[in-house]
């Protein structure tokens, strides 16, 4: 496979034949109904129609490895190296760096989204299915793959059509997108889902720490609780919208939950089969009682299981379609095709009816649903929320459509909870309301783009504005007189409190200036002054900010030899102004008492 590991899922039943047969065999050989954790098995789980209908996915519905875990429970005891494919100890082992990335991602999500209940074993199951645990742990010490792991270009030729969204930055392809890295994100998804998992200042889909953390956040969106089977199904299907994929990931999840251990990087077992029918990185493993289309396993049968071209004795299942007689090869060493049955063949079944369009299929465009002006000061919540309506071409509202809201551009503004992306389903009126926006510290314009999940429709952009923090009132915190003798130092420092609409105004920029008069705001050249870092006279201070309590305490003030009354003016962003009087006067000297002459 080299750097690329497969092709996109092609249309047709043949694309998942290997996976379907293998899953059926494994299901027949293990306890039906529930696993040892008492939860419903994937084969019995029924995802919600909303989850199944969604065509958006992290991978662009990439092909995936269909190898199943061994039938026996994993051996949690460590092994000393790779073994033959299909043995429990080998399959249970996860390369050390890859395993560390999964566990660190679980820990980070436990703090960031405790209600999600993400198990690291789910990341391991998806990592196994998507890339064979980063191709057996072929990663550098920092978690970056030795070679990029790329899917095929999504040019619509048997795969999804996704034109280039990253100018080739992640996949090296400036014409079409390709899935990238150990967790197989397509660039258009990585653009909003990417995370920096190893704190190196980069979001790299080829780094297993970054990719694992991004996958964890992706699976934990929409307030999903992964301890609930329904939400778990929805999360897995959102990663790759295939029931076979869901079943397979659940098998590996249950397998890893029973025990695992780490193996050295680069020694992990490589998968052998892909869902698009292509070969994997190693020979196909043989599972007891399982045969793939066109092959047989001598001497092995699985009760109740048949594969194309085979029959199980005593089975009442359908017989192979009759074919014309073929003469036996000379010498009697060939095979003879069965003769047609005496009864006429069954009628050819009618093609299945075309599935009705989903609500998503009927959406023609998005319209604003009365959002209004979006503006907030830095650090504050926006008082309005974005509302978007999904409509048909005729303008009719469409319910149960998933709308993705993405904050784009260079900004630290987020949705509540610190996320830059939120997905919301439209209500019965066709309206999706985004979570509240929280303004960051970067001021300026912010763009929020609304798109329909599963449809390549133009997005609807909303413009928001973040302004600097402001105050509309300033007061002194004390009333002591501010006086000083010529050439001396003022005994009291000036402290002010800023508020905005009666609330504390923290982090507000302020300026303090010694002005000539109430009517002349220019800087005076005599009287009181501050001292700069170099000890020189300074009569204007900029770059000041109020603290968390809205307080601003100015540095010490000094006086030159000029006496009189002077003015200190403090101004803030938002227009609040306070003028304080300063007095420089010589100390008063008391007159000497008159002398009294002694009595004569």
Coordinates of C-alpha atoms in Angstrom, one line a residue:
X1 CA 0.0 0.0 0.0
X2 CA 3.0 2.3 0.6
X3 CA 1.8 5.8 1.6
X4 CA -1.7 5.3 0.3
X5 CA -3.9 2.6 1.8
X6 CA -6.9 2.1 -0.3
X7 CA -9.7 3.4 -2.2
X8 CA -13.0 5.0 -1.4
X9 CA -16.0 2.8 -0.8
X10 CA -17.4 1.9 -4.2
X11 CA -21.1 1.4 -4.9
X12 CA -22.5 -2.2 -5.0
X13 CA -22.9 -5.1 -2.7
X14 CA -19.5 -6.5 -3.6
X15 CA -17.7 -3.7 -1.8
X16 CA -18.6 -5.1 1.6
X17 CA -19.0 -8.8 0.9
X18 CA -15.9 -9.8 2.8
X19 CA -16.9 -7.8 5.9
X20 CA -20.5 -9.0 5.8
X21 CA -19.5 -12.7 5.7
X22 CA -16.8 -12.3 8.3
X23 CA -19.1 -10.4 10.7
X24 CA -21.8 -13.1 10.2
X25 CA -19.4 -15.9 11.1
X26 CA -18.1 -14.1 14.1
X27 CA -21.6 -13.4 15.3
X28 CA -22.5 -17.1 15.0
X29 CA -19.5 -18.2 16.9
X30 CA -20.0 -15.9 19.9
X31 CA -22.7 -15.4 22.4
X32 CA -25.8 -13.8 20.7
X33 CA -27.6 -10.8 21.9
X34 CA -25.3 -9.2 24.5
X35 CA -21.6 -9.2 25.2
X36 CA -19.9 -9.7 28.6
X37 CA -20.5 -6.0 29.5
X38 CA -24.3 -6.5 29.2
X39 CA -24.6 -4.0 26.4
X40 CA -26.4 -4.6 23.1
X41 CA -24.1 -5.9 20.4
X42 CA -23.5 -3.9 17.2
X43 CA -25.3 -6.4 15.1
X44 CA -28.5 -5.8 17.1
X45 CA -28.1 -2.1 17.5
X46 CA -30.3 0.1 15.4
X47 CA -29.0 3.6 14.8
X48 CA -31.5 6.4 14.7
X49 CA -32.8 7.3 11.2
X50 CA -31.3 10.7 11.6
X51 CA -27.8 9.2 12.1
X52 CA -28.2 6.7 9.3
X53 CA -29.4 9.3 6.8
X54 CA -26.6 11.7 7.4
X55 CA -24.1 11.5 4.6
X56 CA -21.4 13.7 6.3
X57 CA -18.5 11.9 7.8
X58 CA -15.0 12.5 9.2
X59 CA -13.4 10.3 6.5
X60 CA -15.6 11.1 3.5
X61 CA -16.8 7.4 3.9
X62 CA -13.4 6.1 3.3
X63 CA -12.6 2.4 2.7
X64 CA -11.5 0.7 5.9
X65 CA -9.8 -2.5 7.0
X66 CA -12.3 -5.2 7.5
X67 CA -10.1 -7.7 9.5
X68 CA -12.0 -8.9 12.6
X69 CA -10.6 -9.5 16.0
X70 CA -9.8 -13.2 16.9
X71 CA -12.6 -15.3 18.3
X72 CA -10.8 -15.9 21.5
X73 CA -10.6 -13.2 24.2
X74 CA -7.4 -11.2 24.1
X75 CA -4.5 -12.1 26.3
X76 CA -3.6 -9.1 28.4
X77 CA -0.1 -10.4 29.0
X78 CA 2.6 -8.5 27.0
X79 CA 4.3 -10.3 24.2
X80 CA 7.8 -9.6 22.9
X81 CA 7.1 -8.9 19.3
X82 CA 4.9 -9.4 16.3
X83 CA 3.4 -12.8 15.8
X84 CA 1.2 -14.5 13.1
X85 CA -1.8 -12.5 12.1
X86 CA -5.0 -13.6 13.8
X87 CA -3.6 -14.6 17.2
X88 CA -5.1 -13.0 20.2
X89 CA -1.9 -11.8 21.8
X90 CA -0.8 -10.1 18.6
X91 CA -4.1 -8.4 17.8
X92 CA -4.5 -7.2 21.4
X93 CA -1.2 -5.4 21.3
X94 CA -1.2 -1.7 20.4
X95 CA 2.0 0.1 19.5
X96 CA 3.3 2.1 22.5
X97 CA 3.1 5.6 21.1
X98 CA -0.3 5.0 19.5
X99 CA -1.7 3.6 22.7
X100 CA -0.3 6.6 24.6
X101 CA -2.0 9.0 22.2
X102 CA -5.4 7.3 22.7
X103 CA -5.1 7.4 26.5
X104 CA -4.0 11.0 26.5
X105 CA -7.0 11.9 24.3
X106 CA -9.3 10.1 26.7
X107 CA -7.8 12.1 29.6
X108 CA -8.2 15.4 27.8
X109 CA -11.8 14.7 26.9
X110 CA -12.6 13.7 30.4
X111 CA -11.7 17.3 31.5
X112 CA -13.1 19.1 28.4
X113 CA -16.3 17.1 28.0
X114 CA -16.9 14.9 31.0
X115 CA -20.5 14.1 29.9
X116 CA -19.2 12.4 26.7
X117 CA -17.7 9.4 28.6
X118 CA -15.3 8.7 25.8
X119 CA -13.3 5.4 26.3
X120 CA -9.9 5.3 24.7
X121 CA -10.8 1.8 23.5
X122 CA -13.2 3.4 21.0
X123 CA -10.3 5.5 19.6
X124 CA -8.3 2.3 19.4
X125 CA -11.1 0.5 17.6
X126 CA -11.4 3.3 15.0
X127 CA -7.7 3.6 14.7
X128 CA -7.4 -0.1 14.0
X129 CA -10.1 0.0 11.3
X130 CA -9.0 3.2 9.7
X131 CA -5.2 2.7 9.5
X132 CA -4.2 -0.5 11.3
X133 CA -3.0 1.6 14.3
X134 CA -0.9 3.9 12.1
X135 CA 0.2 1.0 10.1
X136 CA 1.5 -1.0 13.0
X137 CA 2.9 2.0 14.9
X138 CA 5.2 3.2 12.2
X139 CA 5.6 6.6 13.9
X140 CA 8.3 8.9 15.1
X141 CA 8.9 9.6 18.8
X142 CA 6.6 12.7 18.6
X143 CA 3.8 10.6 17.1
X144 CA 4.2 11.7 13.5
X145 CA 3.8 8.9 10.9
X146 CA 7.1 7.9 9.1
X147 CA 5.2 8.3 5.8
X148 CA 1.9 10.1 5.2
X149 CA -1.1 7.8 5.2
X150 CA -3.3 8.9 2.3
X151 CA -6.6 7.8 0.8
X152 CA -7.4 8.1 -2.9
X153 CA -8.3 11.5 -4.4
X154 CA -12.0 12.1 -4.1
X155 CA -12.6 13.0 -7.8
X156 CA -16.1 11.4 -8.1
X157 CA -14.7 8.5 -10.1
X158 CA -16.3 5.7 -8.0
X159 CA -15.8 7.7 -4.8
X160 CA -17.3 10.9 -3.3
X161 CA -16.6 14.1 -5.2
X162 CA -14.8 16.5 -2.8
X163 CA -12.8 19.2 -4.6
X164 CA -9.7 20.6 -3.0
X165 CA -10.4 22.5 0.2
X166 CA -6.8 23.0 1.6
X167 CA -4.8 23.9 -1.5
X168 CA -2.9 20.6 -0.9
X169 CA -1.6 21.6 2.5
X170 CA -2.4 18.3 4.1
X171 CA -2.8 15.8 1.3
X172 CA -0.5 17.3 -1.3
X173 CA -3.4 17.5 -3.8
X174 CA -4.5 20.9 -5.0
X175 CA -7.3 19.4 -7.2
X176 CA -9.2 17.0 -4.9
X177 CA -9.3 16.2 -1.2
X178 CA -7.8 12.9 0.2
X179 CA -8.2 11.4 3.6
X180 CA -5.1 11.9 5.7
X181 CA -3.3 10.4 8.7
X182 CA -3.9 7.6 11.3
X183 CA -7.5 8.6 11.8
X184 CA -8.2 9.3 8.1
X185 CA -9.6 12.8 8.3
X186 CA -10.4 14.5 5.0
X187 CA -8.9 18.1 4.9
X188 CA -12.3 19.8 4.9
X189 CA -13.2 18.1 8.2
X190 CA -9.7 18.6 9.7
X191 CA -10.0 22.3 9.0
X192 CA -12.5 22.6 11.9
X193 CA -12.0 19.4 13.9
X194 CA -8.1 19.4 14.0
X195 CA -6.5 19.7 17.4
X196 CA -2.9 20.0 18.8
X197 CA -2.6 16.9 20.9
X198 CA 1.1 17.0 21.6
X199 CA 1.4 20.7 22.4
X200 CA 3.9 21.5 19.6
X201 CA 1.9 24.4 18.3
X202 CA 0.7 22.6 15.2
X203 CA -2.4 20.7 14.2
X204 CA -1.1 17.9 12.1
X205 CA -3.4 15.1 10.8
X206 CA -0.4 12.9 10.3
X207 CA 0.5 13.1 14.0
X208 CA -1.3 10.4 16.1
X209 CA -1.6 12.6 19.2
X210 CA -3.2 15.4 17.2
X211 CA -5.4 12.9 15.2
X212 CA -6.5 11.0 18.3
X213 CA -7.5 14.2 20.2
X214 CA -9.3 15.5 17.1
X215 CA -11.2 12.2 16.7
X216 CA -12.2 12.3 20.4
X217 CA -13.6 15.8 20.0
X218 CA -15.4 14.8 16.8
X219 CA -17.0 11.8 18.5
X220 CA -18.0 13.9 21.5
X221 CA -19.8 16.7 19.6
X222 CA -23.6 17.2 19.6
X223 CA -23.7 16.5 23.4
X224 CA -23.4 12.8 22.7
X225 CA -23.0 10.5 25.7
X226 CA -21.0 7.6 24.5
X227 CA -22.0 5.5 27.5
X228 CA -25.4 5.3 25.9
X229 CA -25.7 2.8 23.0
X230 CA -27.8 5.2 20.8
X231 CA -25.3 8.0 21.0
X232 CA -22.4 5.7 20.5
X233 CA -24.0 4.4 17.3
X234 CA -24.6 7.9 16.1
X235 CA -21.0 8.9 16.8
X236 CA -19.5 5.9 15.0
X237 CA -21.8 6.3 12.0
X238 CA -20.9 10.0 11.8
X239 CA -17.3 8.9 11.4
X240 CA -18.1 6.6 8.5
X241 CA -21.8 6.2 7.6
X242 CA -21.9 2.5 7.1
X243 CA -23.7 -0.2 9.1
X244 CA -20.9 -2.7 8.3
X245 CA -18.5 -0.1 9.7
X246 CA -20.5 0.4 12.8
X247 CA -20.6 -3.4 13.4
X248 CA -16.9 -3.8 12.8
X249 CA -15.9 -0.9 15.1
X250 CA -18.1 -2.3 17.9
X251 CA -16.4 -5.7 17.6
X252 CA -13.0 -4.1 18.0
X253 CA -14.3 -1.9 20.9
X254 CA -15.6 -4.9 22.8
X255 CA -12.4 -6.8 22.1
X256 CA -10.1 -4.0 23.4
X257 CA -12.3 -3.6 26.5
X258 CA -11.5 -7.2 27.4
X259 CA -7.8 -6.4 27.7
X260 CA -4.8 -5.2 25.7
X261 CA -1.1 -4.3 26.1
X262 CA 1.4 -2.2 24.3
X263 CA 4.0 -3.5 21.8
X264 CA 7.0 -1.7 20.4
X265 CA 6.4 0.9 17.8
X266 CA 6.6 -0.5 14.3
X267 CA 5.8 -4.1 15.4
X268 CA 2.0 -4.0 15.4
X269 CA 0.0 -6.4 13.2
X270 CA -1.0 -5.0 9.8
X271 CA -4.5 -5.7 8.5
X272 CA -5.1 -7.7 5.4
X273 CA -8.5 -6.8 3.9
X274 CA -10.3 -3.5 2.9
X275 CA -14.0 -2.8 2.5
X276 CA -13.5 -1.8 -1.2
X277 CA -12.3 -5.4 -1.9
X278 CA -8.6 -4.4 -2.2
X279 CA -5.7 -6.1 -0.5
X280 CA -4.3 -4.8 2.7
X281 CA -0.8 -4.7 4.0
X282 CA -0.4 -8.4 4.7
X283 CA -1.8 -11.8 3.8
X284 CA -5.5 -12.3 4.5
X285 CA -6.0 -13.9 7.9
X286 CA -8.0 -17.1 8.0
X287 CA -10.7 -17.2 10.7
X288 CA -12.1 -20.6 11.7
X289 CA -15.2 -21.5 9.8
X290 CA -15.1 -18.3 7.6
X291 CA -14.7 -18.3 3.9
X292 CA -14.7 -15.4 1.5
X293 CA -16.4 -15.2 -1.9
X294 CA -14.7 -17.5 -4.4
X295 CA -12.7 -19.4 -1.7
X296 CA -13.2 -22.4 0.5
X297 CA -11.5 -23.5 3.7
X298 CA -11.0 -27.3 3.6
X299 CA -12.4 -29.2 6.5
X300 CA -14.0 -26.2 8.2
X301 CA -17.7 -25.4 8.5
X302 CA -19.7 -23.0 10.6
X303 CA -23.2 -24.0 11.5
X304 CA -25.8 -21.9 9.9
X305 CA -23.2 -20.0 7.8
X306 CA -22.8 -20.2 4.0
X307 CA -20.8 -18.3 1.5
X308 CA -21.3 -17.7 -2.2
X309 CA -20.8 -20.9 -4.1
X310 CA -21.0 -23.2 -1.1
X311 CA -23.8 -25.0 0.8
X312 CA -24.1 -26.3 4.3
X313 CA -25.4 -29.8 4.7
X314 CA -29.0 -29.8 6.0
X315 CA -29.4 -26.1 5.3
X316 CA -32.7 -24.9 3.9
X317 CA -31.2 -21.9 2.3
X318 CA -31.4 -21.0 -1.4
X319 CA -29.5 -23.2 -3.9
X320 CA -27.1 -21.8 -6.4
X321 CA -28.6 -20.5 -9.6
X322 CA -28.7 -23.2 -12.3
X323 CA -26.1 -23.1 -15.0
X324 CA -25.8 -25.0 -18.3
X325 CA -23.9 -28.4 -18.3
X326 CA -20.3 -28.2 -19.0
X327 CA -18.4 -31.3 -20.3
X328 CA -16.0 -32.9 -17.9
X329 CA -12.4 -32.3 -18.8
X330 CA -10.5 -35.1 -20.5
X331 CA -9.2 -37.6 -18.1
X332 CA -12.0 -37.1 -15.6
X333 CA -9.9 -34.7 -13.5
X334 CA -12.2 -31.7 -13.9
X335 CA -15.4 -30.6 -12.2
X336 CA -18.9 -31.0 -13.4
X337 CA -21.4 -28.2 -13.1
X338 CA -24.7 -29.3 -11.5
X339 CA -27.6 -30.0 -13.9
X340 CA -30.6 -27.7 -13.9
X341 CA -33.3 -28.8 -11.4
X342 CA -36.4 -30.4 -12.7
X343 CA -38.5 -27.5 -11.3
X344 CA -38.5 -24.3 -13.2
X345 CA -36.2 -21.5 -11.8
X346 CA -37.8 -18.9 -9.7
X347 CA -38.7 -15.6 -11.3
X348 CA -36.1 -13.0 -11.3
X349 CA -36.8 -10.7 -8.3
X350 CA -37.9 -7.2 -9.1
X351 CA -35.3 -4.5 -8.3
X352 CA -35.8 -2.9 -4.9
X353 CA -37.9 0.3 -4.9
X354 CA -36.0 3.6 -4.9
X355 CA -35.6 4.9 -1.4
X356 CA -37.6 8.1 -0.8
X357 CA -35.5 11.3 -0.4
X358 CA -34.4 12.2 3.1
X359 CA -35.2 15.6 4.5
X360 CA -31.6 16.6 3.8
X361 CA -32.0 15.7 0.1
X362 CA -34.9 18.2 -0.2
X363 CA -32.9 21.2 1.1
X364 CA -32.2 23.8 -1.6
X365 CA -30.7 26.6 0.4
X366 CA -30.3 28.2 3.9
X367 CA -31.9 31.4 5.0
X368 CA -31.4 33.7 7.9
X369 CA -34.1 33.3 10.5
X370 CA -34.1 36.7 12.1
X371 CA -30.6 36.7 13.7
X372 CA -30.1 40.4 13.8
X373 CA -26.9 42.3 14.6
X374 CA -24.2 40.3 16.2
X375 CA -21.8 42.4 18.4
X376 CA -20.1 42.0 21.7
X377 CA -17.2 43.4 23.7
X378 CA -14.1 41.2 24.1
X379 CA -14.6 38.6 26.7
X380 CA -18.4 38.9 26.8
X381 CA -21.1 36.6 25.5
X382 CA -23.1 37.8 22.4
X383 CA -26.6 38.7 23.4
X384 CA -28.0 37.2 20.2
X385 CA -27.8 33.7 18.7
X386 CA -27.5 32.7 15.1
X387 CA -30.7 31.3 13.7
X388 CA -30.8 29.5 10.3
X389 CA -33.7 28.0 8.4
X390 CA -33.4 25.2 5.9
X391 CA -35.7 25.6 2.9
X392 CA -36.7 23.7 -0.2
X393 CA -36.5 25.4 -3.6
X394 CA -40.1 26.5 -3.1
X395 CA -39.2 28.1 0.2
X396 CA -40.8 25.5 2.4
X397 CA -39.1 24.8 5.7
X398 CA -37.4 21.4 6.2
X399 CA -37.2 19.8 9.6
X400 CA -34.7 17.2 10.9
X401 CA -31.8 18.6 8.9
X402 CA -28.4 18.9 10.5
X403 CA -26.9 22.4 10.1
X404 CA -23.2 22.9 10.9
X405 CA -22.1 26.3 12.2
X406 CA -18.3 26.9 11.8
X407 CA -16.4 29.9 13.1
X408 CA -13.9 30.7 10.3
X409 CA -10.9 33.0 10.2
X410 CA -8.2 34.2 12.6
X411 CA -10.2 34.7 15.8
X412 CA -10.4 33.4 19.3
X413 CA -14.2 33.8 19.5
X414 CA -15.9 30.4 20.2
X415 CA -19.2 28.9 20.9
X416 CA -20.1 28.2 24.5
X417 CA -17.8 25.5 25.7
X418 CA -14.8 26.6 23.7
X419 CA -15.7 24.9 20.4
X420 CA -15.4 26.5 17.0
X421 CA -17.9 24.1 15.4
X422 CA -21.4 23.2 16.4
X423 CA -24.0 21.0 14.7
X424 CA -27.7 21.5 15.3
X425 CA -30.8 19.8 13.8
X426 CA -33.5 22.0 12.5
X427 CA -36.8 22.0 14.4
X428 CA -40.3 21.5 13.1
X429 CA -40.1 25.1 11.7
X430 CA -36.9 24.2 9.8
X431 CA -34.9 26.4 12.1
X432 CA -31.5 25.6 13.7
X433 CA -30.3 27.8 16.5
X434 CA -26.5 27.9 17.1
X435 CA -25.1 27.9 20.6
X436 CA -24.3 31.3 22.1
X437 CA -21.1 32.9 20.9
X438 CA -18.4 33.9 23.4
X439 CA -16.2 36.8 22.2
X440 CA -12.4 36.3 22.6
X441 CA -9.8 39.0 23.1
X442 CA -9.1 39.6 19.4
X443 CA -11.2 42.4 18.2
X444 CA -12.6 42.9 14.7
X445 CA -14.9 41.0 12.3
X446 CA -15.8 37.4 12.9
X447 CA -17.5 35.1 10.3
X448 CA -19.7 32.2 11.2
X449 CA -20.6 29.9 8.3
X450 CA -23.8 27.7 8.3
X451 CA -23.8 24.7 6.0
X452 CA -26.0 21.6 5.5
X453 CA -24.4 18.4 6.7
X454 CA -24.4 15.9 3.9
X455 CA -25.1 18.4 1.0
X456 CA -22.7 20.4 -1.1
X457 CA -24.7 23.6 -1.0
X458 CA -23.4 27.1 -0.7
X459 CA -22.9 28.2 2.9
X460 CA -24.6 31.1 4.6
X461 CA -22.2 33.5 6.3
X462 CA -23.0 35.6 9.4
X463 CA -20.9 38.6 10.3
X464 CA -20.2 39.3 13.9
X465 CA -18.1 42.1 15.5
X466 CA -15.9 42.0 18.6
X467 CA -15.1 45.4 20.0
X468 CA -12.6 46.3 22.7
X469 CA -13.6 46.2 26.3
X470 CA -15.2 49.5 27.4
X471 CA -16.2 51.4 30.5
X472 CA -18.9 54.1 30.7
X473 CA -18.1 55.4 34.3
X474 CA -15.0 56.1 36.4
X475 CA -14.8 57.0 40.1
X476 CA -12.1 57.4 42.6
X477 CA -12.0 54.7 45.3
X478 CA -10.9 57.2 48.0
X479 CA -11.5 60.8 48.9
X480 CA -8.2 61.8 50.6
X481 CA -6.7 65.1 49.4
X482 CA -3.9 64.7 46.9
X483 CA -1.3 67.3 48.0
X484 CA 2.5 67.6 47.9
X485 CA 5.2 70.0 48.7
X486 CA 7.4 71.3 45.8
X487 CA 10.0 68.8 44.8
X488 CA 8.3 66.1 46.9
X489 CA 6.2 62.9 46.5
X490 CA 2.5 62.7 46.8
X491 CA 1.6 60.7 49.9
X492 CA -1.5 59.0 48.3
X493 CA -1.7 57.2 45.0
X494 CA -4.6 57.7 42.6
X495 CA -6.9 54.6 42.3
X496 CA -10.1 54.5 40.2
X497 CA -12.8 51.9 39.5
X498 CA -14.4 51.4 36.0
X499 CA -17.9 50.1 35.4
X500 CA -20.0 49.4 32.3
X501 CA -23.8 49.6 32.7
X502 CA -23.3 49.3 36.4
X503 CA -21.2 46.1 36.2
X504 CA -17.4 45.8 36.8
X505 CA -15.5 46.7 33.7
X506 CA -12.4 44.5 33.8
X507 CA -9.5 44.5 31.3
X508 CA -10.5 48.0 30.0
X509 CA -7.7 50.0 28.4
X510 CA -7.0 53.3 30.0
X511 CA -4.8 56.4 29.7
X512 CA -3.6 58.8 32.4
X513 CA -2.6 62.4 31.4
X514 CA -1.5 65.5 33.3
X515 CA -3.3 68.2 31.3
X516 CA -2.9 72.0 31.1
X517 CA -6.5 72.8 32.1
X518 CA -10.1 71.5 32.0
X519 CA -10.5 73.1 28.6
X520 CA -7.1 72.2 27.2
X521 CA -6.4 68.5 27.2
X522 CA -2.8 68.9 25.9
X523 CA -0.1 67.6 28.2
X524 CA 1.3 70.1 30.6
X525 CA 5.1 70.7 30.8
X526 CA 5.3 71.6 34.5
X527 CA 3.9 70.5 37.8
X528 CA 3.3 66.9 39.0
X529 CA 4.7 63.9 37.0
X530 CA 5.2 60.2 36.9
X531 CA 8.6 58.5 36.6
X532 CA 9.5 56.2 33.7
X533 CA 11.5 53.0 34.0
X534 CA 14.6 55.1 33.4
X535 CA 13.6 57.6 36.1
X536 CA 12.8 60.3 33.7
X537 CA 9.8 62.6 33.9
X538 CA 6.6 61.2 32.2
X539 CA 3.3 63.0 32.1
X540 CA 1.2 60.6 30.0
X541 CA 0.8 56.9 30.8
X542 CA -0.7 54.6 28.1
X543 CA -1.3 50.8 27.9
X544 CA -3.0 50.8 31.3
X545 CA -5.8 48.2 32.0
X546 CA -8.2 47.7 34.8
X547 CA -7.9 44.5 36.8
X548 CA -10.5 41.7 37.3
X549 CA -12.3 44.0 39.8
X550 CA -12.3 46.9 37.4
X551 CA -9.7 48.7 39.5
X552 CA -6.8 50.8 38.2
X553 CA -4.1 52.0 40.6
X554 CA -1.7 54.6 39.1
X555 CA 2.0 54.8 39.9
X556 CA 3.4 57.3 42.4
X557 CA 3.2 60.9 41.6
X558 CA 6.0 63.5 42.1
X559 CA 6.1 67.3 42.1
X560 CA 8.6 69.7 40.6
X561 CA 9.2 73.2 42.1
X562 CA 6.1 74.7 40.5
X563 CA 3.3 75.3 42.9
X564 CA -0.4 75.5 42.2
X565 CA -3.4 73.3 41.3
X566 CA -3.0 70.8 38.5
X567 CA -5.3 68.3 36.8
X568 CA -4.9 64.5 36.1
X569 CA -7.3 63.1 33.6
X570 CA -8.0 59.4 33.3
X571 CA -9.8 58.1 30.2
X572 CA -10.9 54.6 29.1
X573 CA -12.1 52.9 26.0
X574 CA -15.8 53.5 25.8
X575 CA -15.5 57.2 26.7
X576 CA -15.5 57.2 30.5
X577 CA -13.4 60.1 31.8
X578 CA -12.4 61.2 35.3
X579 CA -10.5 64.4 36.2
X580 CA -8.6 64.6 39.6
X581 CA -7.2 67.7 41.2
X582 CA -3.6 67.7 42.5
X583 CA -2.2 70.5 44.7
X584 CA 1.4 71.5 45.1
X585 CA 2.0 74.0 47.9
X586 CA 4.8 75.0 50.2
X587 CA 4.3 74.0 53.8
X588 CA 2.9 76.7 56.0
X589 CA 5.3 78.2 58.7
X590 CA 3.8 79.4 62.0
X591 CA 4.8 83.0 63.1
X592 CA 7.1 83.2 66.2
X593 CA 5.4 84.2 69.5
X594 CA 6.2 87.8 70.6
X595 CA 8.7 88.0 73.4
X596 CA 7.6 89.3 76.8
X597 CA 9.8 91.7 78.8
X598 CA 10.2 90.8 82.4
X599 CA 8.6 93.1 84.9
X600 CA 10.8 95.9 86.1

